[in-house]
Tab-separated table of C-alpha atoms in Angstrom:
chain	number	residue	atom	x	y	z
I	26	MET	CA	-71.595	-12.967	-8.523
I	27	PRO	CA	-67.907	-11.434	-9.293
I	28	ASP	CA	-65.288	-12.373	-7.082
I	29	ARG	CA	-62.646	-9.925	-7.901
I	30	CYS	CA	-62.742	-6.197	-9.004
I	31	GLU	CA	-59.418	-4.424	-10.460
I	32	VAL	CA	-59.639	-0.897	-10.578
I	33	LEU	CA	-57.176	1.174	-12.804
I	34	PRO	CA	-56.056	4.552	-11.467
I	35	GLY	CA	-57.708	7.720	-12.710
I	36	ASP	CA	-59.538	10.591	-12.360
I	37	ALA	CA	-63.310	9.642	-13.149
I	38	VAL	CA	-65.344	7.410	-10.638
I	39	VAL	CA	-65.698	3.556	-10.264
I	40	ALA	CA	-68.357	2.394	-7.896
I	41	ARG	CA	-69.364	-1.356	-6.953
I	42	ARG	CA	-72.174	-2.491	-4.884
I	43	GLY	CA	-73.883	-5.923	-4.750
I	44	GLY	CA	-74.378	-7.184	-8.151
I	45	GLY	CA	-73.460	-3.661	-9.771
I	46	LEU	CA	-70.520	-2.123	-11.364
I	47	LEU	CA	-70.289	1.515	-12.581
I	48	TRP	CA	-67.701	3.582	-14.426
I	49	VAL	CA	-68.664	7.270	-14.741
I	50	ASP	CA	-66.690	10.408	-15.880
I	51	ALA	CA	-69.320	12.771	-15.637
I	52	PRO	CA	-67.692	16.135	-14.056
I	53	GLY	CA	-70.166	18.779	-12.600
I	54	SER	CA	-72.737	16.505	-12.889
I	55	PRO	CA	-73.510	14.928	-9.121
I	56	ALA	CA	-77.182	14.241	-10.014
I	57	LEU	CA	-76.138	12.166	-12.524
I	58	VAL	CA	-73.822	10.225	-10.644
I	59	ALA	CA	-76.253	9.971	-7.495
I	60	ALA	CA	-78.855	8.510	-9.856
I	61	LEU	CA	-76.275	5.593	-11.797
I	62	HIS	CA	-75.098	4.854	-8.046
I	63	ALA	CA	-78.657	4.331	-6.656
I	64	CYS	CA	-78.891	1.616	-9.851
I	65	LEU	CA	-76.229	-0.348	-8.198
I	66	GLY	CA	-78.578	-2.127	-6.009
I	67	VAL	CA	-81.288	-2.966	-8.452
I	68	SER	CA	-81.751	-6.774	-9.656
I	69	GLY	CA	-84.303	-9.396	-10.951
I	70	PRO	CA	-86.909	-8.941	-13.527
I	71	GLY	CA	-87.415	-5.323	-14.373
I	72	ALA	CA	-83.735	-4.132	-14.120
I	73	ASP	CA	-83.804	-3.085	-17.586
I	74	ARG	CA	-86.677	-1.007	-17.238
I	75	VAL	CA	-85.294	0.733	-14.335
I	76	LEU	CA	-82.193	1.568	-16.600
I	77	ALA	CA	-84.077	2.667	-19.417
I	78	ALA	CA	-85.838	5.111	-17.025
I	79	VAL	CA	-82.816	6.393	-16.107
I	80	ALA	CA	-81.475	6.996	-19.729
I	81	ALA	CA	-84.343	8.919	-20.202
I	82	GLN	CA	-82.958	11.817	-17.574
I	83	VAL	CA	-79.648	11.496	-18.751
I	84	SER	CA	-79.552	14.449	-21.217
I	85	ARG	CA	-81.048	16.776	-18.151
I	86	LEU	CA	-78.930	15.291	-15.512
I	87	GLY	CA	-75.733	14.943	-17.013
I	88	GLY	CA	-75.676	16.231	-20.827
I	89	SER	CA	-72.393	14.633	-22.226
I	90	ALA	CA	-71.362	12.450	-19.542
I	91	SER	CA	-69.831	9.085	-20.326
I	92	PHE	CA	-70.435	6.179	-18.159
I	93	ALA	CA	-71.125	2.344	-18.211
I	94	LEU	CA	-73.280	0.747	-15.679
I	95	VAL	CA	-73.914	-3.006	-15.434
I	96	LEU	CA	-75.847	-5.298	-13.062
I	97	VAL	CA	-75.195	-8.783	-12.773
I	98	ASP	CA	-78.107	-11.261	-12.184
I	99	PRO	CA	-76.748	-14.188	-10.838
I	100	ALA	CA	-78.165	-17.619	-12.398
I	101	GLU	CA	-76.872	-20.876	-13.267
I	102	GLY	CA	-73.125	-20.825	-14.425
I	103	SER	CA	-71.792	-17.084	-14.248
I	104	GLY	CA	-75.545	-15.405	-14.854
I	105	THR	CA	-76.304	-12.857	-17.060
I	106	GLY	CA	-76.239	-9.062	-17.701
I	107	VAL	CA	-78.145	-5.718	-17.804
I	108	ALA	CA	-76.168	-2.767	-18.907
I	109	LEU	CA	-76.393	0.841	-19.714
I	110	TRP	CA	-74.067	3.119	-21.436
I	111	SER	CA	-73.332	6.710	-22.958
I	112	GLY	CA	-70.547	8.627	-24.447
I	113	LYS	CA	-67.317	6.994	-24.113
I	114	GLY	CA	-68.269	4.602	-21.609
I	115	GLN	CA	-68.491	0.733	-22.955
I	116	PRO	CA	-69.155	-2.521	-21.033
I	117	ALA	CA	-67.197	-5.628	-22.656
I	118	VAL	CA	-67.271	-9.426	-22.000
I	119	ASP	CA	-64.022	-11.149	-22.172
I	120	GLY	CA	-62.538	-8.354	-24.342
I	121	VAL	CA	-65.662	-8.188	-26.753
I	122	PRO	CA	-67.890	-5.121	-26.639
I	123	VAL	CA	-71.343	-5.603	-25.563
I	124	SER	CA	-74.143	-4.901	-28.214
I	125	GLY	CA	-76.975	-3.118	-27.531
I	126	GLN	CA	-80.192	-0.893	-28.629
I	127	PRO	CA	-80.335	2.926	-28.604
I	128	VAL	CA	-82.478	4.409	-26.063
I	129	ASP	CA	-83.086	7.633	-25.005
I	130	GLY	CA	-80.453	10.387	-23.675
I	131	GLY	CA	-78.242	9.278	-26.034
I	132	CYS	CA	-77.399	5.996	-24.248
I	133	SER	CA	-77.332	2.076	-25.185
I	134	ILE	CA	-78.791	-0.804	-23.237
I	135	ALA	CA	-78.635	-4.257	-23.335
I	136	ALA	CA	-80.226	-6.937	-21.460
I	137	GLY	CA	-79.668	-10.875	-20.789
I	138	PHE	CA	-76.381	-11.276	-22.379
I	139	PRO	CA	-74.254	-13.803	-20.943
I	140	LEU	CA	-70.924	-13.391	-18.657
I	141	GLY	CA	-67.871	-14.832	-19.575
I	142	ALA	CA	-64.398	-14.728	-17.504
I	143	THR	CA	-64.166	-11.047	-17.139
I	144	LEU	CA	-66.574	-8.036	-17.467
I	145	TYR	CA	-65.071	-4.373	-18.009
I	146	VAL	CA	-66.842	-0.931	-17.487
I	147	GLY	CA	-64.599	2.382	-18.833
I	148	PRO	CA	-63.836	3.853	-21.877
I	149	GLY	CA	-63.565	2.207	-25.015
I	150	GLN	CA	-62.823	-1.431	-25.520
I	151	ALA	CA	-60.786	-3.538	-22.689
I	152	ALA	CA	-57.632	-4.797	-23.367
I	153	PRO	CA	-57.291	-8.723	-23.441
I	154	GLN	CA	-54.873	-7.927	-19.917
I	155	MET	CA	-55.151	-5.037	-17.639
I	156	PRO	CA	-51.932	-3.277	-17.794
I	157	PRO	CA	-49.594	-2.780	-14.898
I	158	GLY	CA	-50.549	-0.296	-12.327
I	159	VAL	CA	-53.852	-1.626	-10.816
I	160	ALA	CA	-54.737	0.446	-7.680
I	161	TYR	CA	-57.729	-1.291	-5.823
I	162	ASP	CA	-59.142	-4.512	-5.624
I	163	LEU	CA	-62.537	-3.367	-5.075
I	164	THR	CA	-65.236	-5.304	-3.102
I	165	GLU	CA	-67.597	-2.475	-2.231
I	166	GLY	CA	-67.732	1.046	-2.220
I	167	THR	CA	-66.725	4.212	-4.302
I	168	VAL	CA	-62.965	5.003	-5.510
I	169	PRO	CA	-61.466	7.136	-8.206
I	170	GLY	CA	-60.530	5.083	-11.458
I	171	SER	CA	-60.330	4.953	-15.091
I	172	GLY	CA	-61.897	1.766	-15.771
I	173	ALA	CA	-62.556	-1.384	-14.214
I	174	MET	CA	-62.450	-5.290	-14.928
I	175	LEU	CA	-64.185	-8.123	-13.037
I	176	GLN	CA	-62.780	-11.590	-12.666
I	177	LEU	CA	-65.859	-13.736	-12.617
I	178	ALA	CA	-66.591	-16.287	-10.449
I	179	ALA	CA	-67.191	-19.772	-12.200
I	180	ALA	CA	-70.621	-20.181	-10.571
I	181	ALA	CA	-72.786	-17.249	-8.522
I	182	HIS	CA	-75.591	-18.413	-6.327
I	183	VAL	CA	-75.801	-15.702	-3.729
I	184	SER	CA	-77.670	-12.770	-3.939
I	185	ALA	CA	-76.718	-10.013	-6.205
I	186	ALA	CA	-77.639	-7.316	-3.512
I	187	VAL	CA	-75.194	-9.000	-1.362
I	188	PRO	CA	-71.371	-8.747	-1.717
I	189	PRO	CA	-69.536	-12.135	-1.276
I	190	ALA	CA	-67.669	-11.478	1.878
I	191	THR	CA	-71.302	-10.808	3.548
I	192	ALA	CA	-73.185	-13.982	2.136
I	193	ALA	CA	-70.291	-16.170	3.469
I	194	SER	CA	-70.516	-15.063	6.660
I	195	PRO	CA	-72.950	-12.246	7.901
I	196	ALA	CA	-71.263	-12.050	11.255
I	197	SER	CA	-67.558	-11.830	9.903
I	198	ALA	CA	-65.835	-8.801	9.833
I	199	PRO	CA	-65.733	-6.519	6.565
I	200	SER	CA	-63.592	-7.394	3.583
I	201	PRO	CA	-60.207	-5.875	3.681
I	202	PHE	CA	-60.579	-4.716	0.098
I	203	THR	CA	-63.924	-2.676	1.289
I	204	ALA	CA	-63.756	0.758	-0.067
I	205	GLY	CA	-63.969	3.298	3.037
I	206	SER	CA	-66.569	5.574	2.110
I	207	ASP	CA	-69.083	6.954	-0.920
I	208	ALA	CA	-70.002	9.876	0.895
I	209	GLY	CA	-69.795	13.182	-1.313
I	210	PHE	CA	-70.928	11.685	-4.508
I	211	ALA	CA	-74.235	13.779	-4.338
I	212	GLY	CA	-75.851	12.142	-1.111
I	213	ALA	CA	-75.684	8.915	-2.995
I	214	GLY	CA	-75.156	6.910	0.337
I	215	SER	CA	-72.375	5.340	1.891
I	216	TYR	CA	-71.676	1.683	1.244
I	217	GLY	CA	-68.169	1.135	2.728
I	218	SER	CA	-67.812	-1.178	5.319
I	219	GLY	CA	-67.397	1.071	8.214
I	220	GLY	CA	-65.126	-1.694	9.996
I	221	GLY	CA	-61.711	-2.685	10.989
I	222	SER	CA	-59.357	-5.339	9.611
I	223	SER	CA	-60.042	-8.666	11.325
I	224	ALA	CA	-57.174	-11.435	11.672
I	225	SER	CA	-58.815	-13.719	9.112
I	226	GLY	CA	-58.900	-10.378	6.773
I	227	GLN	CA	-54.846	-9.992	7.308
I	228	ASN	CA	-54.484	-13.362	6.588
I	229	ALA	CA	-56.679	-13.362	3.302
I	230	ARG	CA	-54.634	-10.200	2.199
I	231	ALA	CA	-51.429	-12.161	2.588
I	232	SER	CA	-52.663	-15.514	0.700
I	233	ASP	CA	-53.765	-13.297	-2.001
I	234	GLY	CA	-50.726	-11.569	-2.651
I	235	GLY	CA	-52.027	-8.171	-2.475
I	236	GLU	CA	-49.971	-5.170	-1.259
I	237	GLU	CA	-50.619	-4.303	2.488
I	238	THR	CA	-50.853	-0.951	4.075
I	239	ALA	CA	-49.234	-0.333	7.650
I	240	PHE	CA	-51.837	0.122	10.530
I	241	TRP	CA	-52.959	0.408	13.980
I	242	LYS	CA	-56.298	-0.940	15.183
I	243	PRO	CA	-58.029	1.438	16.957
I	244	GLU	CA	-58.404	0.384	21.081
I	245	SER	CA	-60.892	2.954	21.751
I	246	ALA	CA	-63.310	5.437	19.940
I	247	SER	CA	-61.808	8.346	22.061
I	248	ALA	CA	-59.274	9.327	19.017
I	249	PRO	CA	-60.039	10.320	15.147
I	250	VAL	CA	-59.199	7.625	12.838
I	251	LEU	CA	-57.944	7.352	9.113
I	252	ARG	CA	-59.849	4.546	7.245
I	253	PHE	CA	-57.912	3.503	4.229
I	254	ASP	CA	-59.879	2.401	1.141
I	255	ASP	CA	-58.887	-1.451	1.888
I	256	GLY	CA	-60.579	-1.074	5.167
I	257	LEU	CA	-57.423	-0.964	7.434
I	258	VAL	CA	-57.451	1.906	10.274
I	259	VAL	CA	-55.032	3.932	11.477
I	260	THR	CA	-55.837	5.612	14.964
I	261	VAL	CA	-54.929	9.633	15.104
I	262	ASP	CA	-53.785	9.536	18.675
I	263	GLU	CA	-50.425	11.430	18.085
I	264	ASP	CA	-49.177	13.118	14.817
I	265	LEU	CA	-48.196	10.794	12.091
I	266	VAL	CA	-45.964	10.912	8.935
I	267	LEU	CA	-47.481	9.081	6.201
I	268	GLY	CA	-45.545	7.740	2.759
I	269	ARG	CA	-43.831	5.176	1.192
I	270	ARG	CA	-40.807	5.258	3.920
I	271	PRO	CA	-41.504	8.004	6.065
I	272	ASP	CA	-39.173	6.503	8.894
I	273	SER	CA	-36.329	8.981	7.721
I	274	HIS	CA	-38.360	11.966	8.415
I	275	GLU	CA	-37.314	14.694	10.837
I	276	LEU	CA	-40.644	14.616	12.556
I	277	VAL	CA	-40.291	10.979	12.928
I	278	THR	CA	-36.511	10.695	13.934
I	279	SER	CA	-37.139	13.623	16.212
I	280	GLY	CA	-39.839	11.330	18.020
I	281	THR	CA	-42.499	13.660	17.645
I	282	ALA	CA	-44.639	11.846	14.996
I	283	ARG	CA	-45.137	8.036	14.224
I	284	PRO	CA	-44.418	6.871	10.728
I	285	VAL	CA	-47.267	4.917	8.506
I	286	PRO	CA	-45.766	3.147	5.580
I	287	ILE	CA	-48.111	2.908	2.677
I	288	ALA	CA	-47.449	0.286	0.083
I	289	ASP	CA	-46.821	1.571	-3.223
I	290	THR	CA	-46.053	-0.777	-6.106
I	291	GLN	CA	-46.697	2.231	-8.672
I	292	ASN	CA	-44.346	4.358	-7.133
I	293	VAL	CA	-46.456	7.429	-7.054
I	294	LEU	CA	-45.951	8.110	-3.201
I	295	SER	CA	-42.994	10.172	-1.936
I	296	SER	CA	-40.962	8.827	0.973
I	297	ALA	CA	-42.592	11.127	3.350
I	298	HIS	CA	-45.723	12.393	1.595
I	299	ALA	CA	-48.013	14.106	4.040
I	300	ALA	CA	-48.293	14.748	7.843
I	301	ILE	CA	-51.105	14.376	10.083
I	302	GLN	CA	-50.769	16.663	13.259
I	303	ARG	CA	-53.001	17.330	16.177
I	304	THR	CA	-53.027	20.805	17.847
I	305	GLY	CA	-55.807	20.952	20.828
I	306	GLY	CA	-58.817	20.088	19.516
I	307	GLU	CA	-57.901	20.068	15.778
I	308	VAL	CA	-56.403	17.936	13.305
I	309	THR	CA	-54.764	18.912	10.254
I	310	LEU	CA	-53.155	17.466	6.923
I	311	THR	CA	-50.001	18.807	5.512
I	312	ASP	CA	-48.513	18.042	2.124
I	313	LEU	CA	-44.722	17.453	2.747
I	314	GLY	CA	-43.516	18.513	-0.866
I	315	SER	CA	-44.635	15.336	-2.179
I	316	LEU	CA	-43.938	14.862	-5.996
I	317	ASN	CA	-47.321	14.130	-6.934
I	318	GLY	CA	-48.972	16.203	-4.367
I	319	THR	CA	-51.745	15.544	-1.608
I	320	HIS	CA	-55.275	15.817	-2.656
I	321	VAL	CA	-58.695	16.403	-0.165
I	322	ALA	CA	-62.092	16.499	-0.895
I	323	GLY	CA	-65.156	17.265	1.535
I	324	PRO	CA	-68.097	14.938	2.454
I	325	GLU	CA	-70.039	17.037	-0.221
I	326	ALA	CA	-67.500	17.732	-2.651
I	327	THR	CA	-67.072	16.105	-6.069
I	328	GLU	CA	-63.484	17.002	-7.029
I	329	TRP	CA	-60.414	16.869	-5.347
I	330	THR	CA	-58.529	19.692	-3.981
I	331	GLN	CA	-54.297	19.667	-4.169
I	332	LEU	CA	-52.974	21.286	-1.058
I	333	GLU	CA	-50.403	23.620	-1.076
I	334	PRO	CA	-47.105	21.982	0.373
I	335	GLY	CA	-46.280	22.975	3.853
I	336	VAL	CA	-49.615	24.491	4.513
I	337	ALA	CA	-51.759	22.657	7.060
I	338	HIS	CA	-55.318	22.276	5.916
I	339	PRO	CA	-57.902	21.263	8.923
I	340	LEU	CA	-59.717	18.152	8.284
I	341	SER	CA	-63.283	17.684	9.245
I	342	ASP	CA	-65.598	14.599	9.904
I	343	GLY	CA	-65.867	12.501	6.368
I	344	ASP	CA	-63.117	14.286	4.141
I	345	ARG	CA	-61.386	12.017	1.846
I	346	LEU	CA	-57.835	12.213	1.174
I	347	LEU	CA	-55.763	11.105	-1.760
I	348	LEU	CA	-52.048	10.238	-1.375
I	349	GLY	CA	-51.287	8.779	-4.627
I	350	TRP	CA	-53.646	6.347	-5.800
I	351	THR	CA	-54.505	5.688	-2.102
I	352	VAL	CA	-57.804	7.073	-0.800
I	353	ILE	CA	-58.172	7.510	3.369
I	354	THR	CA	-61.297	8.863	4.841
I	355	TYR	CA	-60.684	11.011	8.099
I	356	GLU	CA	-63.500	10.289	10.895
I	357	ASP	CA	-63.844	12.443	14.046
I	358	ALA	CA	-63.686	10.814	17.383
I	359	GLN	CA	-67.030	9.182	18.573
I	360	ASP	CA	-68.581	10.350	21.518
């Protein structure tokens, strides 16, 4: 089973679940995204037949969509893979495009090909090294992205349907790199962790050298929460200012809001990017005049909507927020 997944920033979709990895660029085709997403849980004999059946439906579901889907079959060594791709999509192993056979729907399929040190899904052939600007280290879930590279483990002896963190310790807390939510992709289901960060998860992040988002653990379920794409959680028990260096914003210096600094190695966040504010029982999101904008997508939306600066946008349970390359899911207080 692959042990590290690097996702490049972008407007398409990257998803990982168990032994499956998907890149898809299919605006306006939520049914195709859902069908491909459902394949991520497929493993074992017959996986190629499942993908062939999906390929036969591509022209009806997605027209000219581009995608690359790979299912990893853990065996001795790094195992083998089954792949389906179409349009601009192309899987590659160690920088070499996977060779396949044409099937229905204008797709190509390959089965039983050996895996190497890296596995890429995205448009065209992957570069030998990923360029600077990696947005996520994805264990499981769905995030925006223009491609993904798996750094494969030397040996894979766990089930393809179980992510590494779960296989190692079923009772442990979710991985800190787990995406927050899959909701919104045509009912494909939510495969995110849904859990907070543990002390062991924080130590793992520190030793891995990944960037870390400032957070507070919710002490109770009486307040809404913001669940970051890396699994960290912020309680919305007061007004918040989110950004690269939000401490100097007037809402923070006046004592009316709490700063939530977000690590930003790509310099795409503003110092004070957006504000979360509570008015009675309503929670709103406001762009604070950020350079790259603040975007939101509802639970059933497949596209991001950019907010007008200074205009408060009411949040509902399941809404996804996009600040720079950081994806945050808003969750209402639980009864």
